[in-house]
PDB file of C-alpha atoms and ligand atoms in Angstrom:
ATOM      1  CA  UNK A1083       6.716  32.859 -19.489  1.00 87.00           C
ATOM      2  CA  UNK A1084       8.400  30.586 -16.998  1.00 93.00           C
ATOM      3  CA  UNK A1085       6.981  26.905 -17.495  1.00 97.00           C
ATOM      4  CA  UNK A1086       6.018  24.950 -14.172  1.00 98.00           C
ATOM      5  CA  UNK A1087       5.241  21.422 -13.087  1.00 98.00           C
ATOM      6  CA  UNK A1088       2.137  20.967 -11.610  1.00 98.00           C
ATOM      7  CA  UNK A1089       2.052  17.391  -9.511  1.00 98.00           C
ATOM      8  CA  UNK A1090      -1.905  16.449  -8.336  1.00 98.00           C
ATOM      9  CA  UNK A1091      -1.926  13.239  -5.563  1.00 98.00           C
ATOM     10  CA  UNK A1092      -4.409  11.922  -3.925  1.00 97.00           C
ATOM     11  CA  UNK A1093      -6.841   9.362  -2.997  1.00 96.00           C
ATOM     12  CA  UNK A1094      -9.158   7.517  -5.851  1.00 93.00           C
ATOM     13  CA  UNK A1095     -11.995   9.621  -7.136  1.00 92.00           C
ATOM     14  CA  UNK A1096     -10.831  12.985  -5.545  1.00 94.00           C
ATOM     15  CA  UNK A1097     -11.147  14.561  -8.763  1.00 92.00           C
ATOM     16  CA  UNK A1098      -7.597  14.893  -9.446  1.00 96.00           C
ATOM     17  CA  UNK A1099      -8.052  14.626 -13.321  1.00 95.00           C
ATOM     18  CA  UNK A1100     -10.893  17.106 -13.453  1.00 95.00           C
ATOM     19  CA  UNK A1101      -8.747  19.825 -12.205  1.00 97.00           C
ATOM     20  CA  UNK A1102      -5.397  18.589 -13.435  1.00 98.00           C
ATOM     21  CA  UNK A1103      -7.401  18.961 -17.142  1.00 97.00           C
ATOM     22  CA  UNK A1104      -8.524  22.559 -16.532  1.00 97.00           C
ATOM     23  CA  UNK A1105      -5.436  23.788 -15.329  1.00 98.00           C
ATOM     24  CA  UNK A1106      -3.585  22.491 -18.133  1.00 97.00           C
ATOM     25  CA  UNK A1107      -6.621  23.610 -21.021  1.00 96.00           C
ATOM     26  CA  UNK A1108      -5.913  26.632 -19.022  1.00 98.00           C
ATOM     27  CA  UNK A1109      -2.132  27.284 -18.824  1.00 98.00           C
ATOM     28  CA  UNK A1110      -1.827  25.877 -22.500  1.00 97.00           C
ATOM     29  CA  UNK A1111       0.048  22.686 -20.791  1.00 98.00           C
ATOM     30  CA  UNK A1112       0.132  18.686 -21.183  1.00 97.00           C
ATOM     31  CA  UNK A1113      -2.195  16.871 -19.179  1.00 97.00           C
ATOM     32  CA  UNK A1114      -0.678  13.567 -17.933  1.00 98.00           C
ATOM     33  CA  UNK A1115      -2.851  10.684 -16.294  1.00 98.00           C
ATOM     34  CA  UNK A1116      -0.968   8.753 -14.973  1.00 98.00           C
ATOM     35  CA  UNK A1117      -3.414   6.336 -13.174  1.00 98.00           C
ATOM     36  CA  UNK A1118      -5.113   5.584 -16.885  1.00 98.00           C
ATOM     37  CA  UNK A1119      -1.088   3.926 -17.577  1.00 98.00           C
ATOM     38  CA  UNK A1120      -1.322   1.914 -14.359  1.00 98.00           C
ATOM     39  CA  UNK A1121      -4.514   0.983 -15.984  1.00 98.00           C
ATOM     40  CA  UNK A1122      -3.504   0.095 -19.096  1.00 98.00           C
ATOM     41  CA  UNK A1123      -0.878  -2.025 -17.507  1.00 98.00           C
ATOM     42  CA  UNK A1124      -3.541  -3.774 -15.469  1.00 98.00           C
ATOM     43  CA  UNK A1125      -5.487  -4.512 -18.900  1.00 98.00           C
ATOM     44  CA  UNK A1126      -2.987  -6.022 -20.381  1.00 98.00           C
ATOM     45  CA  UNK A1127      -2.179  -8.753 -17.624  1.00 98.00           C
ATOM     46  CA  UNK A1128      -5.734  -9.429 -17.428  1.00 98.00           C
ATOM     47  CA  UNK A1129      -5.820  -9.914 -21.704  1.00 98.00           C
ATOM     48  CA  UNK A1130      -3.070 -12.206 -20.982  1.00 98.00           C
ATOM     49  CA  UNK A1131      -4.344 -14.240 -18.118  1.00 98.00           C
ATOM     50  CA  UNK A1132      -1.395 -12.990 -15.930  1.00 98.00           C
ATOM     51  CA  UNK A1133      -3.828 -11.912 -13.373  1.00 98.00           C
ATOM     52  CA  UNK A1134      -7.611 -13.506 -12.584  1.00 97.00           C
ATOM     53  CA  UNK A1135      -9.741 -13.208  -9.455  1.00 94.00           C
ATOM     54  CA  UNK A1136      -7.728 -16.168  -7.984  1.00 93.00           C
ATOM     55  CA  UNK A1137      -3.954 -15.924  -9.060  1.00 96.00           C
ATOM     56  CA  UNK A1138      -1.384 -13.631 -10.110  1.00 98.00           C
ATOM     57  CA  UNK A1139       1.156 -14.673 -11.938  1.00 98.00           C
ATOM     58  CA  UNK A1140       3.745 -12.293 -11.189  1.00 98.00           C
ATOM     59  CA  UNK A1141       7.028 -13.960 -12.436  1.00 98.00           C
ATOM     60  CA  UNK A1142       5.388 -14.302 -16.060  1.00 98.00           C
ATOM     61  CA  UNK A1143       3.862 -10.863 -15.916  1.00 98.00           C
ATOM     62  CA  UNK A1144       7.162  -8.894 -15.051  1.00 98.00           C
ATOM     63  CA  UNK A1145       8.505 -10.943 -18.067  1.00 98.00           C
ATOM     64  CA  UNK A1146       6.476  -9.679 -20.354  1.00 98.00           C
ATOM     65  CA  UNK A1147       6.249  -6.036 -19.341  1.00 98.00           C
ATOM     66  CA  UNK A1148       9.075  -5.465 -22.677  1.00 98.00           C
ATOM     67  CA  UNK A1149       6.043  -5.932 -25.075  1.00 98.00           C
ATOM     68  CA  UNK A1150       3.773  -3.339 -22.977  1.00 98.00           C
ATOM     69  CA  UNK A1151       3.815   0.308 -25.382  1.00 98.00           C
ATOM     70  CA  UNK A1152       1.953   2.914 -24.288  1.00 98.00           C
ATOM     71  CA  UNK A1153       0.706   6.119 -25.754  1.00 97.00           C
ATOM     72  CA  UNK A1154      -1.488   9.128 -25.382  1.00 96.00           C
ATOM     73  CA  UNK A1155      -2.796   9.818 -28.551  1.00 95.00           C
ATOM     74  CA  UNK A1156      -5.872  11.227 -30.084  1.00 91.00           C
ATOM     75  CA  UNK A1157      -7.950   9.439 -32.977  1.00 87.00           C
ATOM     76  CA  UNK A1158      -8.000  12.669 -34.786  1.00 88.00           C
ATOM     77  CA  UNK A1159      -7.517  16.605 -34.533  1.00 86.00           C
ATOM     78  CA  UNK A1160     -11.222  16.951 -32.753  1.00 84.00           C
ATOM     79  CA  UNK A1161     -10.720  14.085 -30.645  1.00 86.00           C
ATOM     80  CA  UNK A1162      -9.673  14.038 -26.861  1.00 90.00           C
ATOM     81  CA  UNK A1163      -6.419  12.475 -25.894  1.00 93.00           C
ATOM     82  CA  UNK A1164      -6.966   8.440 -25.229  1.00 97.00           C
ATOM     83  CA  UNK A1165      -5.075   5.487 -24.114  1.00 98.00           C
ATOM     84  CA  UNK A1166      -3.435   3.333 -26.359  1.00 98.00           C
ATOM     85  CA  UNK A1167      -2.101  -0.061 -25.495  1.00 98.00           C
ATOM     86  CA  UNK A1168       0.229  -1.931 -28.221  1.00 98.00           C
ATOM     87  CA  UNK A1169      -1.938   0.666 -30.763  1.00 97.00           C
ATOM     88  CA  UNK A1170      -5.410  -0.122 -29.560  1.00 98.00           C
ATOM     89  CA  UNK A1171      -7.741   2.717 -28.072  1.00 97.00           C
ATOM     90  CA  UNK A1172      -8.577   1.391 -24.416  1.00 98.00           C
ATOM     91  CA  UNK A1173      -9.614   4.479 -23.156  1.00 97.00           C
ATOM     92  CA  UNK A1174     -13.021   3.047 -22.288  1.00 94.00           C
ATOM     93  CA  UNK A1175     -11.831  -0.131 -21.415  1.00 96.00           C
ATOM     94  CA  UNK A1176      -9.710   0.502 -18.625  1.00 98.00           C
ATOM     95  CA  UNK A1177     -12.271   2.841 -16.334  1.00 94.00           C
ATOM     96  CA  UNK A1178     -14.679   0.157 -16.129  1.00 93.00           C
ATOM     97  CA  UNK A1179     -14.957  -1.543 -13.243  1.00 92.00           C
ATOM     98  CA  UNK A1180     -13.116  -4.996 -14.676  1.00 93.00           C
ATOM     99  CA  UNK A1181      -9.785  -3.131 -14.633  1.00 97.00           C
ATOM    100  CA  UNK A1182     -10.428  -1.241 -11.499  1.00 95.00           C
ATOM    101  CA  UNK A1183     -10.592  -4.282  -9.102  1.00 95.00           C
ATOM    102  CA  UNK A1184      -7.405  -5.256 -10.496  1.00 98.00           C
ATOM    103  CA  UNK A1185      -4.928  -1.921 -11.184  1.00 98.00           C
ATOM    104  CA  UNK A1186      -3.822  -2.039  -7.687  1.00 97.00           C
ATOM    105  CA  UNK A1187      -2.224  -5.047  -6.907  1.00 97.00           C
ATOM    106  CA  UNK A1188      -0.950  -4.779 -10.560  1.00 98.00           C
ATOM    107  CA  UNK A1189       0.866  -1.046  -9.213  1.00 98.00           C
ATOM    108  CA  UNK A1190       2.346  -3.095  -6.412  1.00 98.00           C
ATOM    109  CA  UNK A1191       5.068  -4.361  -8.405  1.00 98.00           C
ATOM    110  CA  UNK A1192       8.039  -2.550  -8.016  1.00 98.00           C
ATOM    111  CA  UNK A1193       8.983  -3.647 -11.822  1.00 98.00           C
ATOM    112  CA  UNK A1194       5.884  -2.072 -13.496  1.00 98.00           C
ATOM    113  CA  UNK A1195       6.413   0.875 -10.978  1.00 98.00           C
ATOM    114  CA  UNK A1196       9.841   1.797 -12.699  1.00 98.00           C
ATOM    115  CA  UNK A1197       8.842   1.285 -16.842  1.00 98.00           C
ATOM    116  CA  UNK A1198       5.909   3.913 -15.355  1.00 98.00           C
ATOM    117  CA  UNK A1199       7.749   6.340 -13.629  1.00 98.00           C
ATOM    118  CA  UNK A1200      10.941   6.548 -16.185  1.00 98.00           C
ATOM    119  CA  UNK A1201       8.074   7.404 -19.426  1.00 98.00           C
ATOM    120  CA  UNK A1202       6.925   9.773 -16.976  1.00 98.00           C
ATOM    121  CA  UNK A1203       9.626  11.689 -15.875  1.00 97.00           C
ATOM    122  CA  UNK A1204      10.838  11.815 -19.546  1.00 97.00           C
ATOM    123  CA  UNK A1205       7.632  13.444 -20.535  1.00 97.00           C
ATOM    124  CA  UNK A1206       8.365  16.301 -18.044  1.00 97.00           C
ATOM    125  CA  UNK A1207      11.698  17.201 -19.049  1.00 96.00           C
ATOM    126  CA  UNK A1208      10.616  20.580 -20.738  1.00 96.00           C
ATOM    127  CA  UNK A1209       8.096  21.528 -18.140  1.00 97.00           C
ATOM    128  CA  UNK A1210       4.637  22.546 -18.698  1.00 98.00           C
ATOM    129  CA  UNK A1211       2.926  19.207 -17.829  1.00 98.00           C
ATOM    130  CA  UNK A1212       0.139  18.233 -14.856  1.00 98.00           C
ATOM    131  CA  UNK A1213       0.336  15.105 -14.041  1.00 98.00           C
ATOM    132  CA  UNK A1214      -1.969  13.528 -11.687  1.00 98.00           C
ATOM    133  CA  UNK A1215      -1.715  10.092  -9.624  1.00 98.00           C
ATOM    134  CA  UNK A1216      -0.390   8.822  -6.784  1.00 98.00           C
ATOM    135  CA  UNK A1217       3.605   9.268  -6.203  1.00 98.00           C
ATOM    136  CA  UNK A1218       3.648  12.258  -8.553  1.00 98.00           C
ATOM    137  CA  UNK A1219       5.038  14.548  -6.084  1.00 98.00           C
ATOM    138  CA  UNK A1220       6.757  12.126  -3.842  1.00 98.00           C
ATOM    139  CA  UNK A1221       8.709   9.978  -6.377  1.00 98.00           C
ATOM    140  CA  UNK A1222       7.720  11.364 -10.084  1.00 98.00           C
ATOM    141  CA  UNK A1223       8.390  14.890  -9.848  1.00 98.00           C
ATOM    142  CA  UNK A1224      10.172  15.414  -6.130  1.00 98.00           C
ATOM    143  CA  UNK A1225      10.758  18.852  -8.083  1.00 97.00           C
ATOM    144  CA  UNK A1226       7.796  20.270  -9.044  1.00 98.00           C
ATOM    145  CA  UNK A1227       6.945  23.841  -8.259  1.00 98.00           C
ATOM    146  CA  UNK A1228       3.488  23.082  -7.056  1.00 98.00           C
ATOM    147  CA  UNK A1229       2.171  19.938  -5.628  1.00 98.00           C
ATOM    148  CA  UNK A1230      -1.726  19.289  -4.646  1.00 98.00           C
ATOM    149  CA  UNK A1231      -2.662  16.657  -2.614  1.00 98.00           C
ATOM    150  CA  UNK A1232      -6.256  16.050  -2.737  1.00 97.00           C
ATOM    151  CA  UNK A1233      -8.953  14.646  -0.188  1.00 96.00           C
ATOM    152  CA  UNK A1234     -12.719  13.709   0.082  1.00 95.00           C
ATOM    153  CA  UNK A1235     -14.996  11.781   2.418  1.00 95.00           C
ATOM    154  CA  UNK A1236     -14.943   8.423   0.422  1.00 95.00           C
ATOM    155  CA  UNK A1237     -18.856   8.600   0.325  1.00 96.00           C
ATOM    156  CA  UNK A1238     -18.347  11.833  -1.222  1.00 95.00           C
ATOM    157  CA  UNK A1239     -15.786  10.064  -3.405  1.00 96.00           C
ATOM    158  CA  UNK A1240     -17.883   7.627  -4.551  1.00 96.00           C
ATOM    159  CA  UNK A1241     -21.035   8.740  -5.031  1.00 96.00           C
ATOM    160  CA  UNK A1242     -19.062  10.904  -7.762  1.00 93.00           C
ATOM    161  CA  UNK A1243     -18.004   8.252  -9.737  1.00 93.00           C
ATOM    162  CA  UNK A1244     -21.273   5.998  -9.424  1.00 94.00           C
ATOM    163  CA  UNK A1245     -22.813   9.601 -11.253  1.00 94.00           C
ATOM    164  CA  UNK A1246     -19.765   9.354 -13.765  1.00 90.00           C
ATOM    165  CA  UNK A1247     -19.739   5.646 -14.339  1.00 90.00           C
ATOM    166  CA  UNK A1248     -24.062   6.007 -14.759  1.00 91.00           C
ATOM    167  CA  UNK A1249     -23.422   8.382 -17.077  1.00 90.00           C
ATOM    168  CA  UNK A1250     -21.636   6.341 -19.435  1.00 86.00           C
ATOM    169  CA  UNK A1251     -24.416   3.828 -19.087  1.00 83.00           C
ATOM    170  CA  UNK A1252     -22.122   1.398 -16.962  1.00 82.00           C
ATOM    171  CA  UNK A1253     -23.994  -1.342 -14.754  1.00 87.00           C
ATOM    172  CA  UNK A1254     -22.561  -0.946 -11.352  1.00 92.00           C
ATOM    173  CA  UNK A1255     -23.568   0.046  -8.055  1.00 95.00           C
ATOM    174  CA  UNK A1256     -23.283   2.353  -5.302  1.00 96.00           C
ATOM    175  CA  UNK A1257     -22.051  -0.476  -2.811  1.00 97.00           C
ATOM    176  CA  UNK A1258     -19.581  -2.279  -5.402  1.00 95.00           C
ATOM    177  CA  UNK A1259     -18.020   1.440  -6.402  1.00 96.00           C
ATOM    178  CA  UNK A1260     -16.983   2.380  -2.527  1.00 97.00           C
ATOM    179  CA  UNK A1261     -15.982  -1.313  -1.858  1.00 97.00           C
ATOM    180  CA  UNK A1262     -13.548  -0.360  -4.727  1.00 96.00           C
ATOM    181  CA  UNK A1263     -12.950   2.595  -3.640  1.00 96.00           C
ATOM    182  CA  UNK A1264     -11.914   1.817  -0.048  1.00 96.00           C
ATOM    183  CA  UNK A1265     -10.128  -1.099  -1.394  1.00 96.00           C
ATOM    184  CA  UNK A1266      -7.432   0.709  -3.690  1.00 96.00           C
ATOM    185  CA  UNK A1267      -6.922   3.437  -0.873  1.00 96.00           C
ATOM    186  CA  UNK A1268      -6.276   0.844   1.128  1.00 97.00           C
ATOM    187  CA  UNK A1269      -3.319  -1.296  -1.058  1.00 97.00           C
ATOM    188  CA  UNK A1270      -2.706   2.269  -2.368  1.00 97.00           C
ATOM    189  CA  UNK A1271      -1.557   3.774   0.879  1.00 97.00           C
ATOM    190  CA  UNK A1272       0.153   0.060   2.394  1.00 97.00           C
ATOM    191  CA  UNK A1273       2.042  -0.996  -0.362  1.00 98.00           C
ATOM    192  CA  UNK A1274       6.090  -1.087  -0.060  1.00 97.00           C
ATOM    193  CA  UNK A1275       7.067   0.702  -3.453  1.00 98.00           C
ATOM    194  CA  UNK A1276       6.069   4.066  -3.313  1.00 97.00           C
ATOM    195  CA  UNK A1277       2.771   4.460  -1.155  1.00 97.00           C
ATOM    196  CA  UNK A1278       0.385   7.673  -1.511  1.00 97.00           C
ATOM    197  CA  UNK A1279       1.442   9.940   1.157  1.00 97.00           C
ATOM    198  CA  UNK A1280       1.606  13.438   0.809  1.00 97.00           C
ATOM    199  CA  UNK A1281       4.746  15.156   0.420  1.00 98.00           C
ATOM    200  CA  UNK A1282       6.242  17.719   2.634  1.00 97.00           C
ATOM    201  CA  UNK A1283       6.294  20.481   0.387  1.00 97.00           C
ATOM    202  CA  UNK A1284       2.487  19.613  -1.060  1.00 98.00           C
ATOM    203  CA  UNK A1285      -0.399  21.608  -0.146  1.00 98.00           C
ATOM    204  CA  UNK A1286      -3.602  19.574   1.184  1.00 97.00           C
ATOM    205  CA  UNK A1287      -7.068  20.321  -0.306  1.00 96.00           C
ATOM    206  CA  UNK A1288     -10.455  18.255   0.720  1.00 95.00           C
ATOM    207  CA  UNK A1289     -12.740  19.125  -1.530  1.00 92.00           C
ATOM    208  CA  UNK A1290     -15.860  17.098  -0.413  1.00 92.00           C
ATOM    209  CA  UNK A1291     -17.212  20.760  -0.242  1.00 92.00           C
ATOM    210  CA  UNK A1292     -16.436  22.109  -2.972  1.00 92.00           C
ATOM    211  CA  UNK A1293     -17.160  22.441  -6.546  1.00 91.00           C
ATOM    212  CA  UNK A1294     -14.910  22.364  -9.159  1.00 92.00           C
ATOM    213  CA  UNK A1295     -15.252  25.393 -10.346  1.00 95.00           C
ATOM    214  CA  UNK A1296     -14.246  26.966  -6.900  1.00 95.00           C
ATOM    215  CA  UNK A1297     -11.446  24.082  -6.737  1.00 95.00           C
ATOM    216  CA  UNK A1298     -10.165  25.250  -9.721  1.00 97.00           C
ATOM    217  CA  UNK A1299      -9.772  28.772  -9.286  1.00 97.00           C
ATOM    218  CA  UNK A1300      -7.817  28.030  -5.768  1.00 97.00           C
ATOM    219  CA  UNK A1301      -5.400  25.804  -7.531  1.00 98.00           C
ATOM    220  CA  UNK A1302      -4.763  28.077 -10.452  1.00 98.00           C
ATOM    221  CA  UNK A1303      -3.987  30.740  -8.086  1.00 98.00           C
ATOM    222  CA  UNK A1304      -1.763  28.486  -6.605  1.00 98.00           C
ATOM    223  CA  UNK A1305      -0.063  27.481 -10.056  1.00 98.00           C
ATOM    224  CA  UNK A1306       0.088  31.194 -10.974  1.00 97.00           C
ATOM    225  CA  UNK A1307       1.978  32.559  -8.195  1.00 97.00           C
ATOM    226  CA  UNK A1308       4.311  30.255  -8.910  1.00 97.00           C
ATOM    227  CA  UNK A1309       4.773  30.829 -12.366  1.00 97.00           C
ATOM    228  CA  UNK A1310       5.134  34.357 -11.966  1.00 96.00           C
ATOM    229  CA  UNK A1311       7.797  33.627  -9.226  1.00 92.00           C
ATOM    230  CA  UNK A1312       5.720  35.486  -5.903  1.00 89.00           C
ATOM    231  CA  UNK A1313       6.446  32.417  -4.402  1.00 80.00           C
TER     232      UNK A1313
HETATM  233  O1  CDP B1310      -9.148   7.990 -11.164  1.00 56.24           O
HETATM  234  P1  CDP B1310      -8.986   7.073  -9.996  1.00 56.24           P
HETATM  235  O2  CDP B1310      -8.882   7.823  -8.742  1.00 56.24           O
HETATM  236  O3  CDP B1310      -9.997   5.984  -9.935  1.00 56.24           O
HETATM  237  O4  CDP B1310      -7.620   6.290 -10.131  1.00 56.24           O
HETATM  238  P2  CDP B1310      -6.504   6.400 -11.232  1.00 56.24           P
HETATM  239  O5  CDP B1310      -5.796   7.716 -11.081  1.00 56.24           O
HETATM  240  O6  CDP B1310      -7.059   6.060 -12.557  1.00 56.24           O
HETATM  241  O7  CDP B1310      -5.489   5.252 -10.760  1.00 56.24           O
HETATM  242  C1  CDP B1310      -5.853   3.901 -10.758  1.00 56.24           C
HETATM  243  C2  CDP B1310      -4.907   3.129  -9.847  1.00 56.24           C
HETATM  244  O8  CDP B1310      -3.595   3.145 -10.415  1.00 56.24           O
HETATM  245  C3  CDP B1310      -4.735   3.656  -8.433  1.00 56.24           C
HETATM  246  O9  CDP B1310      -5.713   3.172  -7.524  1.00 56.24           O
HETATM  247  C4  CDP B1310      -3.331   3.163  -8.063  1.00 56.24           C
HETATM  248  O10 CDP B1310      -3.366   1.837  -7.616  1.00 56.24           O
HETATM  249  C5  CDP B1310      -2.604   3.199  -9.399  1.00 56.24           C
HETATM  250  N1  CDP B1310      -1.754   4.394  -9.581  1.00 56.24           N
HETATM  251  C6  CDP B1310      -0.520   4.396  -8.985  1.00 56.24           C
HETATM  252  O11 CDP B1310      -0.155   3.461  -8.277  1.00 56.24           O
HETATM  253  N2  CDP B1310       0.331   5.441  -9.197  1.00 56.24           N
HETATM  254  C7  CDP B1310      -0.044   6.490  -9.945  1.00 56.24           C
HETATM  255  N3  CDP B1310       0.810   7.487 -10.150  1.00 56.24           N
HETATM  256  C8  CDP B1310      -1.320   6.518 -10.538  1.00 56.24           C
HETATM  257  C9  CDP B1310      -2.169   5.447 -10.318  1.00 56.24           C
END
């Protein structure tokens, strides 16, 4: 059967890794986050005192960007895929709040922008992936047979991950999760080097209606008409 790439954009806490892991548990494809390497990046400048709530040290960062590796690996055969930075599992580490208030302004930079995007579009040379992010339609994968961009109220938005983040028995509130929220969409959709905007060919969904299981079964429609080349 003809392999597709599937390219999910949007604003922060829309969801987009919820579906982009169903469809590709579904379809028997790779499931790419892309945000959790912008992440990882942002970790790794904070380790190293590049970045702090007062300076940012870009000259020294962009330096050391060479001795950033990144990987998607799991611990073992049972396990779910993590994030591994320079071999250490930071899967937990970078969705806490920490590394949120800092990934942005670290995806800014123009340099860490293009070590991110060329791993990416290497890992989508044989098709069959979902990526989800931010420029994965627009700059990743201008290509890709079916694009999403997804939408909520940012209430919506982050009430959902104040219900994730509780789950995982993270101290944080309501207030401080949409302040972050707003914040990233904000340097997210203004910054110079490849800004979230929707691309032409991408099809708009605002889902602060409805539930995943509804949202998934319109996108694998979607992803299946394509495959099977009705459109
Ligand atoms: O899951 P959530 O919506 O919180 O965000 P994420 O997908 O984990 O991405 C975290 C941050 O990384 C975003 O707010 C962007 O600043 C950046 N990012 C990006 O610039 N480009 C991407 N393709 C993915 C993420």
């Amino acid at each position: 059967m003809k392999k597709i790439i599937i390219a999910i954009d949007g604003y922060s806490s829309t969801g987009k890794s919820t579906v982009a892991k169903q469809l590709a548990d579904y379809l028997d494809y790779t499931y790419v986050d892309s945000g959790a390497m912008y992440r990882a990046v942002a970790l790794f400048a904070l380790q190293n005192n590049y970045i702090s709530k007062n300076s940012f040290d870009q000259e020294l960062f962009i330096k050391a960007l060479p001795e950033i590796e990144l990987d998607f690996k799991k611990e073992n055969d049972n396990s779910k895929t993590n994030m591994f930075l320079n071999g250490v599992n930071v899967e937990k580490e970078i969705r806490s709040m920490y590394v949120s208030d800092f990934v942005s302004p670290v995806a800014t930079l123009s340099e860490v922008r293009k070590k991110l995007v060329a791993i990416q579009h290497q890992m989508g040379v044989k098709k069959g992936i979902v990526m989800d992010g931010r420029d994965i339609g627009t700059i990743v994968f201008p290509e890709a047979e079916l694009k999403i961009f997804m939408n909520a109220d940012a209430e919506v938005r982050a009430m959902r991950r104040f219900n994730e983040l509780k789950e995982k028995n993270q101290t944080i509130t309501y207030d401080e999760i949409l302040k972050n929220v707003q914040k990233r969409d904000l340097i997210d959709t203004t910054r110079e080097d490849s800004p979230l905007i929707i691309a032409n060919d991408a099809i708009e969904l605002d889902n602060s209606e409805t539930n995943k299981e509804d949202q998934f079964h319109i996108i694998l429609q979607l992803a299946k008409d394509r495959i099977a080349g009705r459109i």
